[in-house]
Amino acid sequence: MEDFYRDFSNIGDQIFKSLHSSDDEYRNKNVVGIGADGTATHAMDKVCEDIIVRYVEEKDLPFNIMSEELGFLDRKYEETILTDPLDGTFNAENKIPFYSVSIATLTDNFNSLTRGYVKDLARGDVFYAEKGKGSSHNGQKIKVSPVPIHGYTISLGKCSDEMRRKLIDLPGRHRSLGCASLEMALVARGSVDMMAYVGKGSYIRNIDVAAGVVLVREAGGVVVDQSGSEFNMGLDVTVRTNIVAARNREVLEEIL
């Protein structure tokens, strides 16, 4: 596995240790500013982002950085790290054990994604994928489930009655977990059939799902937008859209 995996793992380990170093910091819900994506920056978000930026600059990794709080840091490289330093901030602040750091690398849009790294910051599990080399969980190869599980993670905002009905009527178990990168990892490892963030109020940013897109694709799954087209976003963190990731096209045909 290439050196960048070790670098991303070092970053993930530092963030994990920082969040768990003291109970006061762990529960810090203070808003310290407004991020580049237009949402509130919480103290924990800033701590995690600072670790990433500091590591990349100290090691002089050959990437620009695009992050939720910072926006675009142009380091004059071809590839960019697209990162959500803390995906699932509400969960983290309230000790709901489902939140992560996600890191992806690309040049300009999701068709150029090359790597995806997601670390479960509650349990320490690591998901990693490289284009053309497959996906892994704690170093072991993973694949989407070859058979129906009838399990779904769905965040459902305001959407058409038809789409809402189809999602609600999917047979099986439904969950809403609040951390898109880890929910996509569940699809990649074969734990659920599908994850969906659909409708107004459930819009997704590129930083939320970039690493997850690589994980799902490399595990044999498919990722589309609400219309059923192949999912693609650029580097602008202010853009919002809908996403559906599934173990295969057959699952998507039930709702799209």
PDB file of C-alpha atoms in Angstrom:
ATOM      1  CA  MET A   1       0.000   0.000   0.000  1.00  0.00           C
ATOM      2  CA  GLU A   2       1.382   3.382  -0.985  1.00  0.00           C
ATOM      3  CA  ASP A   3       2.958   5.930   1.340  1.00  0.00           C
ATOM      4  CA  PHE A   4      -0.083   8.203   1.263  1.00  0.00           C
ATOM      5  CA  TYR A   5      -2.050   5.572   3.172  1.00  0.00           C
ATOM      6  CA  ARG A   6       0.475   5.880   6.012  1.00  0.00           C
ATOM      7  CA  ASP A   7       0.204   9.672   5.894  1.00  0.00           C
ATOM      8  CA  PHE A   8      -3.600   9.596   5.995  1.00  0.00           C
ATOM      9  CA  SER A   9      -3.455   7.037   8.812  1.00  0.00           C
ATOM     10  CA  ASN A  10      -1.112   9.283  10.775  1.00  0.00           C
ATOM     11  CA  ILE A  11      -3.555  12.160  10.332  1.00  0.00           C
ATOM     12  CA  GLY A  12      -6.471   9.970  11.396  1.00  0.00           C
ATOM     13  CA  ASP A  13      -4.598   8.728  14.448  1.00  0.00           C
ATOM     14  CA  GLN A  14      -3.738  12.273  15.528  1.00  0.00           C
ATOM     15  CA  ILE A  15      -7.361  13.384  15.203  1.00  0.00           C
ATOM     16  CA  PHE A  16      -8.583  10.304  17.086  1.00  0.00           C
ATOM     17  CA  LYS A  17      -6.180  10.982  19.971  1.00  0.00           C
ATOM     18  CA  SER A  18      -7.035  14.675  20.060  1.00  0.00           C
ATOM     19  CA  LEU A  19     -10.790  14.086  20.267  1.00  0.00           C
ATOM     20  CA  HIS A  20     -10.401  11.531  23.024  1.00  0.00           C
ATOM     21  CA  SER A  21      -7.699  13.343  24.987  1.00  0.00           C
ATOM     22  CA  SER A  22     -10.036  15.100  27.418  1.00  0.00           C
ATOM     23  CA  ASP A  23     -13.724  14.969  28.117  1.00  0.00           C
ATOM     24  CA  ASP A  24     -14.026  18.762  28.081  1.00  0.00           C
ATOM     25  CA  GLU A  25     -12.598  19.071  24.574  1.00  0.00           C
ATOM     26  CA  TYR A  26     -14.587  16.063  23.442  1.00  0.00           C
ATOM     27  CA  ARG A  27     -17.869  17.753  24.396  1.00  0.00           C
ATOM     28  CA  ASN A  28     -16.915  21.258  23.252  1.00  0.00           C
ATOM     29  CA  LYS A  29     -19.893  22.585  21.272  1.00  0.00           C
ATOM     30  CA  ASN A  30     -18.704  26.180  20.927  1.00  0.00           C
ATOM     31  CA  VAL A  31     -19.189  27.832  17.533  1.00  0.00           C
ATOM     32  CA  VAL A  32     -15.944  29.566  16.599  1.00  0.00           C
ATOM     33  CA  GLY A  33     -16.778  30.908  13.156  1.00  0.00           C
ATOM     34  CA  ILE A  34     -18.375  30.296   9.773  1.00  0.00           C
ATOM     35  CA  GLY A  35     -16.722  27.848   7.397  1.00  0.00           C
ATOM     36  CA  ALA A  36     -16.084  28.196   3.676  1.00  0.00           C
ATOM     37  CA  ASP A  37     -19.197  26.098   3.037  1.00  0.00           C
ATOM     38  CA  GLY A  38     -21.354  28.682   4.830  1.00  0.00           C
ATOM     39  CA  THR A  39     -22.123  26.554   7.891  1.00  0.00           C
ATOM     40  CA  ALA A  40     -21.091  27.088  11.504  1.00  0.00           C
ATOM     41  CA  THR A  41     -17.586  25.992  12.471  1.00  0.00           C
ATOM     42  CA  HIS A  42     -17.583  24.236  15.838  1.00  0.00           C
ATOM     43  CA  ALA A  43     -14.491  24.047  18.030  1.00  0.00           C
ATOM     44  CA  MET A  44     -14.094  20.337  17.338  1.00  0.00           C
ATOM     45  CA  ASP A  45     -14.254  20.923  13.563  1.00  0.00           C
ATOM     46  CA  LYS A  46     -11.439  23.464  13.816  1.00  0.00           C
ATOM     47  CA  VAL A  47      -9.243  21.211  15.954  1.00  0.00           C
ATOM     48  CA  CYS A  48      -9.528  18.404  13.414  1.00  0.00           C
ATOM     49  CA  GLU A  49      -8.932  20.628  10.403  1.00  0.00           C
ATOM     50  CA  ASP A  50      -5.861  22.222  11.985  1.00  0.00           C
ATOM     51  CA  ILE A  51      -4.309  18.771  12.416  1.00  0.00           C
ATOM     52  CA  ILE A  52      -4.774  17.989   8.720  1.00  0.00           C
ATOM     53  CA  VAL A  53      -3.417  21.299   7.452  1.00  0.00           C
ATOM     54  CA  ARG A  54      -0.439  21.210   9.806  1.00  0.00           C
ATOM     55  CA  TYR A  55       0.478  17.650   8.831  1.00  0.00           C
ATOM     56  CA  VAL A  56       0.210  18.296   5.078  1.00  0.00           C
ATOM     57  CA  GLU A  57       2.345  21.421   5.326  1.00  0.00           C
ATOM     58  CA  GLU A  58       4.966  19.948   7.686  1.00  0.00           C
ATOM     59  CA  LYS A  59       5.377  16.824   5.534  1.00  0.00           C
ATOM     60  CA  ASP A  60       4.987  18.852   2.337  1.00  0.00           C
ATOM     61  CA  LEU A  61       2.572  16.336   0.878  1.00  0.00           C
ATOM     62  CA  PRO A  62       1.996  17.052  -2.848  1.00  0.00           C
ATOM     63  CA  PHE A  63      -1.590  18.239  -2.530  1.00  0.00           C
ATOM     64  CA  ASN A  64      -3.673  21.369  -2.335  1.00  0.00           C
ATOM     65  CA  ILE A  65      -6.347  21.282   0.393  1.00  0.00           C
ATOM     66  CA  MET A  66     -10.084  21.858   0.120  1.00  0.00           C
ATOM     67  CA  SER A  67     -11.821  21.665   3.466  1.00  0.00           C
ATOM     68  CA  GLU A  68     -15.133  22.516   5.087  1.00  0.00           C
ATOM     69  CA  GLU A  69     -13.848  25.368   7.220  1.00  0.00           C
ATOM     70  CA  LEU A  70     -10.719  26.561   5.415  1.00  0.00           C
ATOM     71  CA  GLY A  71     -11.964  26.458   1.847  1.00  0.00           C
ATOM     72  CA  PHE A  72      -9.262  26.092  -0.827  1.00  0.00           C
ATOM     73  CA  LEU A  73      -5.601  26.216   0.120  1.00  0.00           C
ATOM     74  CA  ASP A  74      -3.647  26.433  -3.125  1.00  0.00           C
ATOM     75  CA  ARG A  75      -0.251  24.784  -2.636  1.00  0.00           C
ATOM     76  CA  LYS A  76       0.458  24.759  -6.394  1.00  0.00           C
ATOM     77  CA  TYR A  77      -0.011  21.025  -6.897  1.00  0.00           C
ATOM     78  CA  GLU A  78      -2.077  19.147  -9.456  1.00  0.00           C
ATOM     79  CA  GLU A  79      -4.002  17.018  -6.966  1.00  0.00           C
ATOM     80  CA  THR A  80      -6.162  18.246  -4.109  1.00  0.00           C
ATOM     81  CA  ILE A  81      -7.103  16.707  -0.786  1.00  0.00           C
ATOM     82  CA  LEU A  82     -10.873  17.059  -0.373  1.00  0.00           C
ATOM     83  CA  THR A  83     -11.631  16.531   3.296  1.00  0.00           C
ATOM     84  CA  ASP A  84     -14.274  16.687   5.964  1.00  0.00           C
ATOM     85  CA  PRO A  85     -12.124  16.792   9.113  1.00  0.00           C
ATOM     86  CA  LEU A  86     -15.117  15.817  11.264  1.00  0.00           C
ATOM     87  CA  ASP A  87     -18.092  14.235   9.524  1.00  0.00           C
ATOM     88  CA  GLY A  88     -20.958  13.906  11.993  1.00  0.00           C
ATOM     89  CA  THR A  89     -20.129  16.815  14.289  1.00  0.00           C
ATOM     90  CA  PHE A  90     -23.457  16.573  16.149  1.00  0.00           C
ATOM     91  CA  ASN A  91     -22.820  12.905  16.858  1.00  0.00           C
ATOM     92  CA  ALA A  92     -19.295  13.627  18.091  1.00  0.00           C
ATOM     93  CA  GLU A  93     -20.339  16.491  20.352  1.00  0.00           C
ATOM     94  CA  ASN A  94     -23.066  14.402  21.947  1.00  0.00           C
ATOM     95  CA  LYS A  95     -21.066  11.164  22.229  1.00  0.00           C
ATOM     96  CA  ILE A  96     -23.136   9.323  19.674  1.00  0.00           C
ATOM     97  CA  PRO A  97     -20.475   6.862  18.442  1.00  0.00           C
ATOM     98  CA  PHE A  98     -20.812   7.412  14.693  1.00  0.00           C
ATOM     99  CA  TYR A  99     -18.532  10.105  13.279  1.00  0.00           C
ATOM    100  CA  SER A 100     -15.394  10.177  11.156  1.00  0.00           C
ATOM    101  CA  VAL A 101     -12.625  11.987   9.339  1.00  0.00           C
ATOM    102  CA  SER A 102     -12.738  11.533   5.576  1.00  0.00           C
ATOM    103  CA  ILE A 103     -10.000  12.323   3.049  1.00  0.00           C
ATOM    104  CA  ALA A 104     -10.133  11.944  -0.720  1.00  0.00           C
ATOM    105  CA  THR A 105      -7.707  12.961  -3.467  1.00  0.00           C
ATOM    106  CA  LEU A 106      -8.661  14.212  -6.927  1.00  0.00           C
ATOM    107  CA  THR A 107      -7.696  16.726  -9.579  1.00  0.00           C
ATOM    108  CA  ASP A 108     -10.886  18.557 -10.540  1.00  0.00           C
ATOM    109  CA  ASN A 109     -14.056  16.472 -10.166  1.00  0.00           C
ATOM    110  CA  PHE A 110     -15.249  13.104  -8.878  1.00  0.00           C
ATOM    111  CA  ASN A 111     -14.375  11.371 -12.143  1.00  0.00           C
ATOM    112  CA  SER A 112     -10.737  12.030 -11.224  1.00  0.00           C
ATOM    113  CA  LEU A 113     -10.937  10.600  -7.676  1.00  0.00           C
ATOM    114  CA  THR A 114      -7.903   8.451  -6.881  1.00  0.00           C
ATOM    115  CA  ARG A 115      -8.027   7.648  -3.143  1.00  0.00           C
ATOM    116  CA  GLY A 116     -10.525   7.547  -0.312  1.00  0.00           C
ATOM    117  CA  TYR A 117      -9.750   7.279   3.412  1.00  0.00           C
ATOM    118  CA  VAL A 118     -12.367   7.183   6.183  1.00  0.00           C
ATOM    119  CA  LYS A 119     -11.537   6.632   9.858  1.00  0.00           C
ATOM    120  CA  ASP A 120     -14.285   5.849  12.346  1.00  0.00           C
ATOM    121  CA  LEU A 121     -13.344   8.241  15.143  1.00  0.00           C
ATOM    122  CA  ALA A 122     -15.474   6.484  17.746  1.00  0.00           C
ATOM    123  CA  ARG A 123     -14.143   2.950  17.277  1.00  0.00           C
ATOM    124  CA  GLY A 124     -10.922   3.460  15.332  1.00  0.00           C
ATOM    125  CA  ASP A 125     -11.828   1.368  12.260  1.00  0.00           C
ATOM    126  CA  VAL A 126     -10.243   2.433   8.970  1.00  0.00           C
ATOM    127  CA  PHE A 127     -11.643   2.188   5.444  1.00  0.00           C
ATOM    128  CA  TYR A 128      -9.392   2.832   2.463  1.00  0.00           C
ATOM    129  CA  ALA A 129      -9.643   2.578  -1.310  1.00  0.00           C
ATOM    130  CA  GLU A 130      -7.430   3.321  -4.293  1.00  0.00           C
ATOM    131  CA  LYS A 131      -8.709   3.586  -7.841  1.00  0.00           C
ATOM    132  CA  GLY A 132      -8.301   0.258  -9.573  1.00  0.00           C
ATOM    133  CA  LYS A 133      -7.051  -1.495  -6.408  1.00  0.00           C
ATOM    134  CA  GLY A 134     -10.232  -2.154  -4.456  1.00  0.00           C
ATOM    135  CA  SER A 135     -11.497  -1.184  -0.995  1.00  0.00           C
ATOM    136  CA  SER A 136     -10.426  -2.378   2.433  1.00  0.00           C
ATOM    137  CA  HIS A 137     -11.584  -2.336   6.048  1.00  0.00           C
ATOM    138  CA  ASN A 138      -8.769  -2.498   8.607  1.00  0.00           C
ATOM    139  CA  GLY A 139      -6.512  -3.851   5.874  1.00  0.00           C
ATOM    140  CA  GLN A 140      -8.883  -6.587   4.689  1.00  0.00           C
ATOM    141  CA  LYS A 141     -10.482  -6.439   1.246  1.00  0.00           C
ATOM    142  CA  ILE A 142     -14.207  -5.675   1.225  1.00  0.00           C
ATOM    143  CA  LYS A 143     -17.001  -5.937  -1.318  1.00  0.00           C
ATOM    144  CA  VAL A 144     -20.616  -4.847  -1.465  1.00  0.00           C
ATOM    145  CA  SER A 145     -23.072  -7.561  -0.509  1.00  0.00           C
ATOM    146  CA  PRO A 146     -23.803 -10.007  -3.349  1.00  0.00           C
ATOM    147  CA  VAL A 147     -27.282 -10.705  -1.944  1.00  0.00           C
ATOM    148  CA  PRO A 148     -30.099  -8.469  -0.636  1.00  0.00           C
ATOM    149  CA  ILE A 149     -29.782  -7.436   3.009  1.00  0.00           C
ATOM    150  CA  HIS A 150     -32.943  -5.335   3.103  1.00  0.00           C
ATOM    151  CA  GLY A 151     -31.155  -2.710   5.160  1.00  0.00           C
ATOM    152  CA  TYR A 152     -30.870   0.970   4.265  1.00  0.00           C
ATOM    153  CA  THR A 153     -29.532   4.214   5.707  1.00  0.00           C
ATOM    154  CA  ILE A 154     -31.765   7.035   4.508  1.00  0.00           C
ATOM    155  CA  SER A 155     -31.828  10.761   5.216  1.00  0.00           C
ATOM    156  CA  LEU A 156     -35.057  12.042   3.734  1.00  0.00           C
ATOM    157  CA  GLY A 157     -35.653  15.771   3.307  1.00  0.00           C
ATOM    158  CA  LYS A 158     -38.495  17.436   1.450  1.00  0.00           C
ATOM    159  CA  CYS A 159     -38.868  15.689  -1.898  1.00  0.00           C
ATOM    160  CA  SER A 160     -41.490  14.600  -4.365  1.00  0.00           C
ATOM    161  CA  ASP A 161     -44.282  12.407  -3.058  1.00  0.00           C
ATOM    162  CA  GLU A 162     -43.269   9.672  -5.487  1.00  0.00           C
ATOM    163  CA  MET A 163     -39.633   9.541  -4.341  1.00  0.00           C
ATOM    164  CA  ARG A 164     -40.648   9.732  -0.689  1.00  0.00           C
ATOM    165  CA  ARG A 165     -43.119   6.898  -1.115  1.00  0.00           C
ATOM    166  CA  LYS A 166     -40.619   4.670  -2.872  1.00  0.00           C
ATOM    167  CA  LEU A 167     -37.975   5.174  -0.198  1.00  0.00           C
ATOM    168  CA  ILE A 168     -40.366   4.741   2.708  1.00  0.00           C
ATOM    169  CA  ASP A 169     -41.879   1.647   1.115  1.00  0.00           C
ATOM    170  CA  LEU A 170     -38.574  -0.141   0.595  1.00  0.00           C
ATOM    171  CA  PRO A 171     -38.976  -3.461   2.429  1.00  0.00           C
ATOM    172  CA  GLY A 172     -36.603  -3.945   5.327  1.00  0.00           C
ATOM    173  CA  ARG A 173     -34.857  -1.946   8.031  1.00  0.00           C
ATOM    174  CA  HIS A 174     -34.333   1.809   7.705  1.00  0.00           C
ATOM    175  CA  ARG A 175     -31.822   3.894   9.648  1.00  0.00           C
ATOM    176  CA  SER A 176     -30.704   7.544   9.638  1.00  0.00           C
ATOM    177  CA  LEU A 177     -27.203   7.766  11.129  1.00  0.00           C
ATOM    178  CA  GLY A 178     -25.919  11.292  10.471  1.00  0.00           C
ATOM    179  CA  CYS A 179     -22.483  10.566   9.018  1.00  0.00           C
ATOM    180  CA  ALA A 180     -22.509  10.132   5.248  1.00  0.00           C
ATOM    181  CA  SER A 181     -18.922   8.915   4.865  1.00  0.00           C
ATOM    182  CA  LEU A 182     -19.412   6.057   7.320  1.00  0.00           C
ATOM    183  CA  GLU A 183     -22.808   5.230   5.849  1.00  0.00           C
ATOM    184  CA  MET A 184     -21.160   4.820   2.459  1.00  0.00           C
ATOM    185  CA  ALA A 185     -18.526   2.632   4.094  1.00  0.00           C
ATOM    186  CA  LEU A 186     -21.372   0.400   5.313  1.00  0.00           C
ATOM    187  CA  VAL A 187     -22.495  -0.053   1.710  1.00  0.00           C
ATOM    188  CA  ALA A 188     -18.920  -0.822   0.643  1.00  0.00           C
ATOM    189  CA  ARG A 189     -18.407  -3.481   3.306  1.00  0.00           C
ATOM    190  CA  GLY A 190     -21.742  -5.168   2.600  1.00  0.00           C
ATOM    191  CA  SER A 191     -23.584  -4.130   5.766  1.00  0.00           C
ATOM    192  CA  VAL A 192     -26.487  -2.366   4.034  1.00  0.00           C
ATOM    193  CA  ASP A 193     -27.956  -2.404   0.537  1.00  0.00           C
ATOM    194  CA  MET A 194     -28.098   1.347   0.085  1.00  0.00           C
ATOM    195  CA  MET A 195     -27.522   4.788   1.567  1.00  0.00           C
ATOM    196  CA  ALA A 196     -29.496   7.782   0.359  1.00  0.00           C
ATOM    197  CA  TYR A 197     -29.512  11.499   1.129  1.00  0.00           C
ATOM    198  CA  VAL A 198     -32.465  12.725  -0.900  1.00  0.00           C
ATOM    199  CA  GLY A 199     -34.631  15.851  -0.883  1.00  0.00           C
ATOM    200  CA  LYS A 200     -34.328  19.432   0.301  1.00  0.00           C
ATOM    201  CA  GLY A 201     -32.796  19.441   3.768  1.00  0.00           C
ATOM    202  CA  SER A 202     -30.756  16.321   3.014  1.00  0.00           C
ATOM    203  CA  TYR A 203     -28.373  17.889   0.542  1.00  0.00           C
ATOM    204  CA  ILE A 204     -24.798  16.616   0.515  1.00  0.00           C
ATOM    205  CA  ARG A 205     -21.538  18.511   0.002  1.00  0.00           C
ATOM    206  CA  ASN A 206     -18.547  17.130  -1.884  1.00  0.00           C
ATOM    207  CA  ILE A 207     -16.506  16.852   1.316  1.00  0.00           C
ATOM    208  CA  ASP A 208     -19.158  14.614   2.900  1.00  0.00           C
ATOM    209  CA  VAL A 209     -19.012  11.889   0.282  1.00  0.00           C
ATOM    210  CA  ALA A 210     -15.839  12.097  -1.829  1.00  0.00           C
ATOM    211  CA  ALA A 211     -13.982   9.389   0.093  1.00  0.00           C
ATOM    212  CA  GLY A 212     -17.138   7.293   0.324  1.00  0.00           C
ATOM    213  CA  VAL A 213     -17.636   7.418  -3.432  1.00  0.00           C
ATOM    214  CA  VAL A 214     -14.209   5.834  -3.945  1.00  0.00           C
ATOM    215  CA  LEU A 215     -14.958   3.179  -1.306  1.00  0.00           C
ATOM    216  CA  VAL A 216     -18.281   2.178  -2.861  1.00  0.00           C
ATOM    217  CA  ARG A 217     -17.066   2.201  -6.459  1.00  0.00           C
ATOM    218  CA  GLU A 218     -13.965   0.167  -5.656  1.00  0.00           C
ATOM    219  CA  ALA A 219     -16.056  -2.309  -3.632  1.00  0.00           C
ATOM    220  CA  GLY A 220     -18.211  -2.983  -6.690  1.00  0.00           C
ATOM    221  CA  GLY A 221     -21.148  -0.695  -5.906  1.00  0.00           C
ATOM    222  CA  VAL A 222     -22.703   2.220  -7.761  1.00  0.00           C
ATOM    223  CA  VAL A 223     -23.173   5.878  -6.804  1.00  0.00           C
ATOM    224  CA  VAL A 224     -25.707   8.135  -8.548  1.00  0.00           C
ATOM    225  CA  ASP A 225     -27.538  11.404  -8.082  1.00  0.00           C
ATOM    226  CA  GLN A 226     -31.319  11.648  -7.597  1.00  0.00           C
ATOM    227  CA  SER A 227     -31.928  11.414 -11.346  1.00  0.00           C
ATOM    228  CA  GLY A 228     -29.976   8.175 -11.622  1.00  0.00           C
ATOM    229  CA  SER A 229     -26.966   9.688 -13.405  1.00  0.00           C
ATOM    230  CA  GLU A 230     -23.440   8.792 -12.318  1.00  0.00           C
ATOM    231  CA  PHE A 231     -22.595  10.911  -9.288  1.00  0.00           C
ATOM    232  CA  ASN A 232     -20.141  13.713  -9.973  1.00  0.00           C
ATOM    233  CA  MET A 233     -19.195  16.917  -8.165  1.00  0.00           C
ATOM    234  CA  GLY A 234     -16.417  19.476  -8.436  1.00  0.00           C
ATOM    235  CA  LEU A 235     -14.286  21.238  -5.818  1.00  0.00           C
ATOM    236  CA  ASP A 236     -16.785  23.913  -4.735  1.00  0.00           C
ATOM    237  CA  VAL A 237     -17.771  23.219  -1.099  1.00  0.00           C
ATOM    238  CA  THR A 238     -20.803  25.515  -1.327  1.00  0.00           C
ATOM    239  CA  VAL A 239     -22.585  23.225  -3.810  1.00  0.00           C
ATOM    240  CA  ARG A 240     -25.249  20.856  -2.446  1.00  0.00           C
ATOM    241  CA  THR A 241     -26.856  17.868  -4.115  1.00  0.00           C
ATOM    242  CA  ASN A 242     -28.523  14.485  -3.490  1.00  0.00           C
ATOM    243  CA  ILE A 243     -26.827  11.108  -3.524  1.00  0.00           C
ATOM    244  CA  VAL A 244     -27.729   7.429  -3.601  1.00  0.00           C
ATOM    245  CA  ALA A 245     -25.112   4.688  -3.188  1.00  0.00           C
ATOM    246  CA  ALA A 246     -26.083   1.059  -3.586  1.00  0.00           C
ATOM    247  CA  ARG A 247     -24.633  -2.414  -3.920  1.00  0.00           C
ATOM    248  CA  ASN A 248     -25.866  -2.662  -7.522  1.00  0.00           C
ATOM    249  CA  ARG A 249     -28.137  -1.097 -10.138  1.00  0.00           C
ATOM    250  CA  GLU A 250     -30.986  -3.425  -9.304  1.00  0.00           C
ATOM    251  CA  VAL A 251     -31.436  -1.787  -5.916  1.00  0.00           C
ATOM    252  CA  LEU A 252     -31.547   1.647  -7.550  1.00  0.00           C
ATOM    253  CA  GLU A 253     -34.188   0.598 -10.059  1.00  0.00           C
ATOM    254  CA  GLU A 254     -36.653   0.130  -7.212  1.00  0.00           C
ATOM    255  CA  ILE A 255     -36.640   3.858  -6.457  1.00  0.00           C
ATOM    256  CA  LEU A 256     -35.348   5.752  -9.505  1.00  0.00           C
TER     257      LEU A 256
END
